């Protein structure tokens, strides 16, 4: 492989040679630049790949692949992304993985996300690439071109230089974070979390799109069936036109269509927020969807008990104190352990004596760290106290036989 100028886009031969280098090294670093504005799906504009290459001056070779050039063969790299023997290093890579899955027709696996890993070694779980490069490696990277038009051609020298720098230090960052993970014994926890990225996708199911509508839960069963039809039609229409769904039809009028179920163009035009041009262009399609929705079986409201109660607030705060103490003790970013929604569901299930909810806090490494103790705390089997060292501790609670619940022990929290 020839020594690429950082301002030159790779050709198919460069890509094949880079894939071979990555296969020999057992890993590669990858990043993307994309444009999502004005589109149904984000457009992959540029892909940056870094591989270890002893022949390169710095030991790292970086190539830039034009996502708008259909003549370039990316299949050698696409195959590597799906090879479990090759580690794929990314930073905050959920969207990168989703876009590459779709654009390159691949299934990325064996992912190591440096943002995720950073959260397990005392850094912020939302740390940006530049911030981590500075705090972990003591280097600085420029961000001058991050919000430029990546879909314009030709790309400027500034854009290409910025894009290359975005992966130049990615492998070194992964090495240092990996070393710190080994030191703290958190490697498997970090890899478990990174595996969650393997399923990242930006594809949306038209048949479930209605569930994301604001206040869809307030619709009656017949209106819910109509909303499902309308939302699915909107998704497919937007996908075919490659436009955001809101440019086809915004949420408020869609919900009104579902509620009022118009049967004519005049009734459709009487609904607020509907432009005459929309009636002319899409009106009959909308009426067809409304009619079809009315023929569908009604979608009943979920028969579930309330998931929130004002009395839960103190318990949520107590649970958060436990989790924050454990995070500090383990040197983890708190955001990795639980979200507010996770705690609300856990507390609500305890209040209702319902089965434990399917939330991340009660699974995998999180359960090992704090999940079992959290459930014991909410069951009243243990209590939180402040020890002589001012650290929070758990203590077993003496209960009557009728009240007794499995205790989780009394290990320190901080």
Short mmCIF file of C-alpha atoms in Angstrom, two decimals:
data_model
loop_
_atom_site.label_atom_id
_atom_site.label_comp_id
_atom_site.label_asym_id
_atom_site.label_seq_id
_atom_site.Cartn_x
_atom_site.Cartn_y
_atom_site.Cartn_z
CA UNK A 1 0.00 0.00 0.00
CA UNK A 2 1.38 3.37 -0.97
CA UNK A 3 1.81 6.09 1.64
CA UNK A 4 -1.41 8.08 1.35
CA UNK A 5 -1.45 11.85 1.63
CA UNK A 6 -4.01 12.71 4.38
CA UNK A 7 -5.82 14.89 1.84
CA UNK A 8 -6.32 12.06 -0.69
CA UNK A 9 -9.38 9.82 -0.73
CA UNK A 10 -8.71 6.09 -0.84
CA UNK A 11 -9.37 3.95 -3.90
CA UNK A 12 -10.39 0.27 -3.92
CA UNK A 13 -6.77 -0.90 -3.84
CA UNK A 14 -6.06 1.22 -0.76
CA UNK A 15 -9.12 -0.22 0.97
CA UNK A 16 -8.11 -3.80 0.20
CA UNK A 17 -4.56 -3.19 1.45
CA UNK A 18 -5.86 -1.52 4.61
CA UNK A 19 -8.15 -4.47 5.28
CA UNK A 20 -5.19 -6.81 4.96
CA UNK A 21 -3.17 -4.72 7.44
CA UNK A 22 -6.11 -4.75 9.86
CA UNK A 23 -6.43 -8.51 9.55
CA UNK A 24 -2.75 -8.95 10.41
CA UNK A 25 -3.05 -6.56 13.37
CA UNK A 26 -6.33 -8.05 14.57
CA UNK A 27 -8.08 -4.69 14.87
CA UNK A 28 -8.91 -1.37 13.26
CA UNK A 29 -10.23 2.02 14.33
CA UNK A 30 -13.16 3.51 12.46
CA UNK A 31 -15.25 6.68 12.46
CA UNK A 32 -17.76 8.25 10.09
CA UNK A 33 -18.95 11.65 8.97
CA UNK A 34 -22.59 11.83 7.93
CA UNK A 35 -25.41 14.22 7.20
CA UNK A 36 -28.89 13.63 8.61
CA UNK A 37 -30.48 17.02 7.97
CA UNK A 38 -33.35 16.92 5.47
CA UNK A 39 -33.24 13.13 5.08
CA UNK A 40 -35.13 10.10 6.31
CA UNK A 41 -31.88 8.25 7.04
CA UNK A 42 -28.45 9.73 7.68
CA UNK A 43 -26.25 9.84 4.58
CA UNK A 44 -22.82 8.27 5.01
CA UNK A 45 -20.43 10.84 3.55
CA UNK A 46 -16.98 9.77 4.71
CA UNK A 47 -15.47 6.84 6.57
CA UNK A 48 -12.11 7.11 8.32
CA UNK A 49 -10.13 3.97 9.11
CA UNK A 50 -6.94 3.67 11.14
CA UNK A 51 -4.77 0.54 11.18
CA UNK A 52 -1.43 -0.38 12.69
CA UNK A 53 1.22 -0.47 9.98
CA UNK A 54 4.93 -0.76 10.83
CA UNK A 55 5.72 0.77 7.45
CA UNK A 56 3.99 4.03 8.25
CA UNK A 57 6.01 6.87 9.76
CA UNK A 58 3.91 6.96 12.94
CA UNK A 59 3.08 3.25 13.00
CA UNK A 60 -0.55 4.13 12.19
CA UNK A 61 -1.95 4.41 8.68
CA UNK A 62 -5.19 6.32 8.12
CA UNK A 63 -7.37 6.19 5.02
CA UNK A 64 -10.45 8.22 4.12
CA UNK A 65 -13.23 6.60 2.09
CA UNK A 66 -15.71 8.71 0.14
CA UNK A 67 -19.20 7.48 1.02
CA UNK A 68 -20.66 9.17 -2.06
CA UNK A 69 -18.39 7.37 -4.54
CA UNK A 70 -20.25 4.21 -5.57
CA UNK A 71 -17.28 2.99 -7.61
CA UNK A 72 -15.17 2.36 -4.50
CA UNK A 73 -15.25 -1.24 -3.25
CA UNK A 74 -15.59 -1.29 0.56
CA UNK A 75 -16.38 -5.01 0.82
CA UNK A 76 -12.96 -6.02 2.25
CA UNK A 77 -13.51 -3.71 5.22
CA UNK A 78 -17.20 -4.57 5.51
CA UNK A 79 -16.23 -8.23 5.88
CA UNK A 80 -13.76 -7.36 8.63
CA UNK A 81 -16.38 -5.46 10.61
CA UNK A 82 -18.40 -8.67 10.84
CA UNK A 83 -15.41 -10.86 11.70
CA UNK A 84 -15.41 -11.70 15.44
CA UNK A 85 -11.64 -12.19 15.30
CA UNK A 86 -11.13 -8.49 14.47
CA UNK A 87 -11.63 -5.85 17.16
CA UNK A 88 -13.47 -2.75 15.94
CA UNK A 89 -12.47 0.36 17.89
CA UNK A 90 -14.91 3.29 17.84
CA UNK A 91 -15.71 6.31 19.96
CA UNK A 92 -19.37 6.93 20.87
CA UNK A 93 -20.00 4.56 18.02
CA UNK A 94 -23.68 3.65 18.24
CA UNK A 95 -24.64 5.77 15.24
CA UNK A 96 -21.48 4.84 13.34
CA UNK A 97 -22.34 1.16 13.77
CA UNK A 98 -25.94 1.71 12.71
CA UNK A 99 -24.97 3.65 9.57
CA UNK A 100 -22.24 1.21 8.54
CA UNK A 101 -24.60 -1.73 9.08
CA UNK A 102 -27.02 -0.24 6.58
CA UNK A 103 -24.65 1.43 4.11
CA UNK A 104 -22.05 -1.37 3.95
CA UNK A 105 -24.50 -4.27 4.45
CA UNK A 106 -22.48 -5.64 7.35
CA UNK A 107 -23.02 -6.75 10.94
CA UNK A 108 -20.33 -5.17 13.13
CA UNK A 109 -19.21 -7.20 16.13
CA UNK A 110 -16.34 -7.36 18.66
CA UNK A 111 -16.68 -3.64 19.29
CA UNK A 112 -14.55 -1.66 21.71
CA UNK A 113 -16.03 1.78 22.32
CA UNK A 114 -13.57 4.16 23.95
CA UNK A 115 -16.35 6.35 25.34
CA UNK A 116 -17.94 3.34 27.03
CA UNK A 117 -14.57 2.09 28.29
CA UNK A 118 -13.73 5.52 29.72
CA UNK A 119 -16.76 5.33 32.01
CA UNK A 120 -15.31 2.21 33.67
CA UNK A 121 -11.98 3.85 34.54
CA UNK A 122 -13.18 7.01 36.25
CA UNK A 123 -13.79 9.22 33.22
CA UNK A 124 -17.17 10.62 32.21
CA UNK A 125 -19.38 8.18 30.35
CA UNK A 126 -20.26 11.01 27.93
CA UNK A 127 -16.71 12.27 27.35
CA UNK A 128 -16.08 13.50 23.82
CA UNK A 129 -13.20 12.20 21.72
CA UNK A 130 -11.14 15.39 22.01
CA UNK A 131 -11.68 15.55 25.76
CA UNK A 132 -10.50 11.96 26.23
CA UNK A 133 -7.50 12.38 23.96
CA UNK A 134 -6.43 15.29 26.15
CA UNK A 135 -7.16 13.74 29.56
CA UNK A 136 -5.89 10.24 28.77
CA UNK A 137 -3.11 10.81 26.22
CA UNK A 138 -2.22 14.45 26.91
CA UNK A 139 -2.77 15.41 23.26
CA UNK A 140 -5.04 17.93 21.56
CA UNK A 141 -7.12 17.53 18.42
CA UNK A 142 -8.85 20.21 16.40
CA UNK A 143 -12.62 20.37 15.95
CA UNK A 144 -12.77 23.11 13.33
CA UNK A 145 -14.63 21.12 10.67
CA UNK A 146 -17.05 19.03 12.73
CA UNK A 147 -20.21 20.80 11.57
CA UNK A 148 -19.34 21.43 7.93
CA UNK A 149 -21.24 20.11 4.91
CA UNK A 150 -19.88 16.61 4.55
CA UNK A 151 -22.15 15.95 1.57
CA UNK A 152 -20.53 18.70 -0.53
CA UNK A 153 -17.87 17.80 -3.07
CA UNK A 154 -15.00 18.35 -3.30
CA UNK A 155 -14.21 18.10 0.39
CA UNK A 156 -11.80 20.76 1.58
CA UNK A 157 -8.30 20.10 2.85
CA UNK A 158 -9.48 21.26 6.27
CA UNK A 159 -12.30 18.69 6.30
CA UNK A 160 -10.03 15.85 5.22
CA UNK A 161 -7.36 16.76 7.77
CA UNK A 162 -9.96 16.97 10.54
CA UNK A 163 -11.48 13.63 9.54
CA UNK A 164 -8.11 11.89 9.52
CA UNK A 165 -7.20 13.28 12.94
CA UNK A 166 -10.46 11.92 14.33
CA UNK A 167 -9.09 8.36 14.10
CA UNK A 168 -5.31 8.90 14.18
CA UNK A 169 -5.12 8.51 17.98
CA UNK A 170 -8.09 6.15 18.39
CA UNK A 171 -6.04 2.95 18.70
CA UNK A 172 -3.59 4.53 21.17
CA UNK A 173 -6.56 5.71 23.23
CA UNK A 174 -8.00 2.18 23.21
CA UNK A 175 -4.63 0.79 24.34
CA UNK A 176 -4.40 3.09 27.34
CA UNK A 177 -8.02 2.56 28.35
CA UNK A 178 -7.54 -1.19 27.98
CA UNK A 179 -4.52 -1.03 30.28
CA UNK A 180 -6.53 0.85 32.91
CA UNK A 181 -9.41 -1.62 32.61
CA UNK A 182 -7.04 -4.51 33.27
CA UNK A 183 -5.63 -2.70 36.30
CA UNK A 184 -9.09 -2.13 37.78
CA UNK A 185 -10.44 -5.55 36.80
CA UNK A 186 -13.24 -4.01 34.76
CA UNK A 187 -12.34 -5.35 31.29
CA UNK A 188 -15.18 -7.86 31.06
CA UNK A 189 -17.70 -5.33 32.35
CA UNK A 190 -16.66 -2.84 29.66
CA UNK A 191 -16.74 -5.48 26.91
CA UNK A 192 -20.19 -6.59 28.07
CA UNK A 193 -21.40 -3.03 27.74
CA UNK A 194 -19.78 -2.62 24.33
CA UNK A 195 -21.61 -5.71 23.07
CA UNK A 196 -24.85 -3.77 23.38
CA UNK A 197 -23.68 -1.67 20.42
CA UNK A 198 -23.64 -4.68 18.09
CA UNK A 199 -27.41 -4.47 17.66
CA UNK A 200 -27.41 -0.73 16.88
CA UNK A 201 -29.57 0.10 13.88
CA UNK A 202 -31.20 3.15 12.36
CA UNK A 203 -33.92 1.14 10.65
CA UNK A 204 -37.44 1.82 11.95
CA UNK A 205 -40.38 -0.56 11.84
CA UNK A 206 -43.32 1.26 10.19
CA UNK A 207 -45.80 -0.95 12.02
CA UNK A 208 -44.62 0.21 15.45
CA UNK A 209 -43.95 3.86 14.53
CA UNK A 210 -47.31 4.95 15.99
CA UNK A 211 -46.14 3.93 19.47
CA UNK A 212 -43.65 6.84 19.43
CA UNK A 213 -46.35 9.43 18.74
CA UNK A 214 -46.80 11.96 21.58
CA UNK A 215 -49.81 11.11 23.73
CA UNK A 216 -50.62 8.04 21.61
CA UNK A 217 -51.58 6.27 24.85
CA UNK A 218 -54.49 8.70 25.24
CA UNK A 219 -56.16 7.60 21.98
CA UNK A 220 -59.16 5.30 22.19
CA UNK A 221 -58.78 1.77 20.72
CA UNK A 222 -60.29 2.65 17.32
CA UNK A 223 -58.19 5.80 17.00
CA UNK A 224 -55.07 3.81 17.89
CA UNK A 225 -55.69 1.48 14.94
CA UNK A 226 -56.05 4.47 12.62
CA UNK A 227 -52.90 6.06 14.05
CA UNK A 228 -50.98 2.86 13.37
CA UNK A 229 -52.03 2.92 9.72
CA UNK A 230 -51.23 6.61 9.31
CA UNK A 231 -47.85 6.40 11.03
CA UNK A 232 -46.83 3.37 8.97
CA UNK A 233 -47.87 5.16 5.76
CA UNK A 234 -45.90 8.23 6.81
CA UNK A 235 -42.78 6.16 7.50
CA UNK A 236 -42.92 4.40 4.14
CA UNK A 237 -43.64 7.61 2.26
CA UNK A 238 -40.76 9.41 3.99
CA UNK A 239 -38.39 6.51 3.32
CA UNK A 240 -39.29 6.42 -0.37
CA UNK A 241 -38.76 10.17 -0.68
CA UNK A 242 -35.72 10.21 1.67
CA UNK A 243 -37.24 13.02 3.69
CA UNK A 244 -37.84 13.46 7.43
CA UNK A 245 -41.24 12.16 8.50
CA UNK A 246 -42.19 15.63 9.73
CA UNK A 247 -41.90 16.95 6.19
CA UNK A 248 -44.48 14.42 5.05
CA UNK A 249 -46.91 14.98 7.92
CA UNK A 250 -46.29 16.39 11.39
CA UNK A 251 -47.44 14.66 14.56
CA UNK A 252 -50.28 17.00 15.64
CA UNK A 253 -52.35 16.70 12.44
CA UNK A 254 -51.65 12.96 12.25
CA UNK A 255 -53.10 12.53 15.73
CA UNK A 256 -56.09 14.68 14.80
CA UNK A 257 -56.68 12.51 11.73
CA UNK A 258 -56.66 9.47 14.01
CA UNK A 259 -59.09 11.06 16.47
CA UNK A 260 -61.55 12.60 13.97
CA UNK A 261 -61.29 9.93 11.27
CA UNK A 262 -62.24 12.17 8.31
CA UNK A 263 -64.14 10.54 5.44
CA UNK A 264 -63.79 13.27 2.82
CA UNK A 265 -61.30 15.83 1.58
CA UNK A 266 -63.49 18.60 3.00
CA UNK A 267 -63.41 17.00 6.45
CA UNK A 268 -59.66 16.55 6.09
CA UNK A 269 -59.17 20.20 5.16
CA UNK A 270 -61.14 21.31 8.21
CA UNK A 271 -58.47 19.93 10.53
CA UNK A 272 -56.05 22.52 11.85
CA UNK A 273 -52.46 22.43 10.64
CA UNK A 274 -53.19 20.91 7.23
CA UNK A 275 -51.98 22.97 4.26
CA UNK A 276 -54.11 22.98 1.08
CA UNK A 277 -51.13 21.69 -0.91
CA UNK A 278 -51.00 18.64 1.35
CA UNK A 279 -54.69 17.96 0.77
CA UNK A 280 -54.14 18.17 -2.99
CA UNK A 281 -51.07 15.94 -3.01
CA UNK A 282 -51.64 13.47 -0.17
CA UNK A 283 -55.27 13.85 0.84
CA UNK A 284 -56.66 10.75 -0.88
CA UNK A 285 -53.80 8.62 0.44
CA UNK A 286 -54.59 9.78 3.97
CA UNK A 287 -58.28 8.99 3.55
CA UNK A 288 -57.39 5.51 2.32
CA UNK A 289 -55.26 4.93 5.42
CA UNK A 290 -58.00 6.22 7.73
CA UNK A 291 -60.52 3.91 6.06
CA UNK A 292 -58.17 0.94 6.33
CA UNK A 293 -57.48 1.72 9.98
CA UNK A 294 -61.18 1.76 10.76
CA UNK A 295 -61.42 -1.74 9.28
CA UNK A 296 -58.54 -2.99 11.41
CA UNK A 297 -59.18 -4.52 14.84
CA UNK A 298 -59.11 -1.79 17.52
CA UNK A 299 -55.95 -1.68 19.61
CA UNK A 300 -56.93 -1.84 23.28
CA UNK A 301 -55.27 0.35 25.86
CA UNK A 302 -52.75 -1.44 28.02
CA UNK A 303 -54.35 -2.68 31.22
CA UNK A 304 -51.53 -1.85 33.56
CA UNK A 305 -51.28 -0.32 36.97
CA UNK A 306 -49.83 3.10 37.34
CA UNK A 307 -46.05 3.05 37.01
CA UNK A 308 -45.56 6.21 39.05
CA UNK A 309 -46.66 7.42 42.44
CA UNK A 310 -45.72 10.54 44.40
CA UNK A 311 -44.69 8.32 47.30
CA UNK A 312 -41.95 6.78 45.14
CA UNK A 313 -39.83 9.96 45.11
CA UNK A 314 -38.04 9.35 48.45
CA UNK A 315 -37.33 5.74 47.53
CA UNK A 316 -35.95 6.77 44.15
CA UNK A 317 -33.65 9.26 45.90
CA UNK A 318 -32.53 6.55 48.36
CA UNK A 319 -31.87 4.13 45.51
CA UNK A 320 -29.88 6.78 43.66
CA UNK A 321 -27.75 7.40 46.77
CA UNK A 322 -26.94 3.70 46.91
CA UNK A 323 -26.01 3.59 43.23
CA UNK A 324 -23.89 6.73 43.37
CA UNK A 325 -21.98 5.41 46.37
CA UNK A 326 -21.31 2.12 44.60
CA UNK A 327 -20.22 3.96 41.45
CA UNK A 328 -17.72 6.04 43.44
CA UNK A 329 -16.43 2.96 45.21
CA UNK A 330 -15.95 1.12 41.91
CA UNK A 331 -14.51 4.12 40.05
CA UNK A 332 -17.33 4.03 37.49
CA UNK A 333 -19.35 6.76 35.84
CA UNK A 334 -22.76 6.73 37.54
CA UNK A 335 -24.51 7.11 34.16
CA UNK A 336 -23.38 3.60 33.23
CA UNK A 337 -25.33 2.01 36.07
CA UNK A 338 -28.84 3.42 35.87
CA UNK A 339 -31.06 6.08 34.40
CA UNK A 340 -33.88 7.85 36.20
CA UNK A 341 -36.32 5.72 34.23
CA UNK A 342 -34.59 2.52 35.39
CA UNK A 343 -34.96 3.54 39.05
CA UNK A 344 -38.58 4.61 38.59
CA UNK A 345 -39.46 1.20 37.14
CA UNK A 346 -37.58 -0.69 39.85
CA UNK A 347 -39.23 1.29 42.66
CA UNK A 348 -42.69 1.02 41.07
CA UNK A 349 -42.34 -2.76 40.73
CA UNK A 350 -41.31 -3.03 44.40
CA UNK A 351 -44.31 -0.93 45.46
CA UNK A 352 -46.71 -3.03 43.39
CA UNK A 353 -45.09 -6.33 44.42
CA UNK A 354 -44.72 -6.97 40.69
CA UNK A 355 -42.03 -8.99 38.88
CA UNK A 356 -38.76 -7.13 38.51
CA UNK A 357 -38.68 -4.93 35.41
CA UNK A 358 -36.48 -5.66 32.41
CA UNK A 359 -33.98 -2.87 33.01
CA UNK A 360 -30.20 -2.87 32.65
CA UNK A 361 -29.59 -2.11 36.35
CA UNK A 362 -30.81 -5.58 37.32
CA UNK A 363 -28.80 -7.51 34.71
CA UNK A 364 -25.22 -8.56 34.04
CA UNK A 365 -22.38 -6.71 35.75
CA UNK A 366 -24.76 -4.09 37.16
CA UNK A 367 -26.63 -6.73 39.13
CA UNK A 368 -23.31 -7.99 40.45
CA UNK A 369 -22.31 -4.48 41.49
CA UNK A 370 -25.54 -3.22 43.02
CA UNK A 371 -28.72 -4.82 41.63
CA UNK A 372 -29.24 -7.45 44.32
CA UNK A 373 -28.53 -4.98 47.11
CA UNK A 374 -30.91 -2.46 45.58
CA UNK A 375 -33.74 -4.98 45.56
CA UNK A 376 -32.95 -5.97 49.15
CA UNK A 377 -33.04 -2.31 50.17
CA UNK A 378 -36.45 -1.80 48.57
CA UNK A 379 -37.72 -5.02 50.14
CA UNK A 380 -36.80 -3.65 53.58
CA UNK A 381 -34.28 -6.43 54.19
CA UNK A 382 -31.36 -4.00 54.53
CA UNK A 383 -30.98 -0.37 55.55
CA UNK A 384 -28.57 2.39 54.61
CA UNK A 385 -26.48 3.95 57.35
CA UNK A 386 -23.52 6.33 57.60
CA UNK A 387 -20.44 4.63 58.97
CA UNK A 388 -17.71 6.08 61.16
CA UNK A 389 -15.69 6.79 58.00
CA UNK A 390 -18.63 8.87 56.68
CA UNK A 391 -19.23 6.27 53.98
CA UNK A 392 -22.65 4.75 53.31
CA UNK A 393 -23.05 1.15 54.42
CA UNK A 394 -25.77 -1.49 54.21
CA UNK A 395 -26.90 -3.27 57.35
CA UNK A 396 -29.27 -6.21 57.63
CA UNK A 397 -32.62 -5.35 59.22
CA UNK A 398 -34.14 -7.57 61.91
CA UNK A 399 -37.65 -8.39 60.77
CA UNK A 400 -40.41 -10.64 62.05
CA UNK A 401 -40.92 -13.93 60.26
CA UNK A 402 -43.89 -12.46 58.43
CA UNK A 403 -41.85 -9.50 57.25
CA UNK A 404 -38.56 -11.24 56.60
CA UNK A 405 -37.01 -10.86 53.12
CA UNK A 406 -33.68 -12.20 51.81
CA UNK A 407 -30.88 -9.97 53.09
CA UNK A 408 -28.04 -8.82 50.91
CA UNK A 409 -25.36 -8.44 53.56
CA UNK A 410 -23.70 -5.37 54.96
CA UNK A 411 -20.81 -4.43 52.73
CA UNK A 412 -19.65 -0.80 52.55
CA UNK A 413 -20.97 1.39 49.72
CA UNK A 414 -18.21 3.93 49.48
#
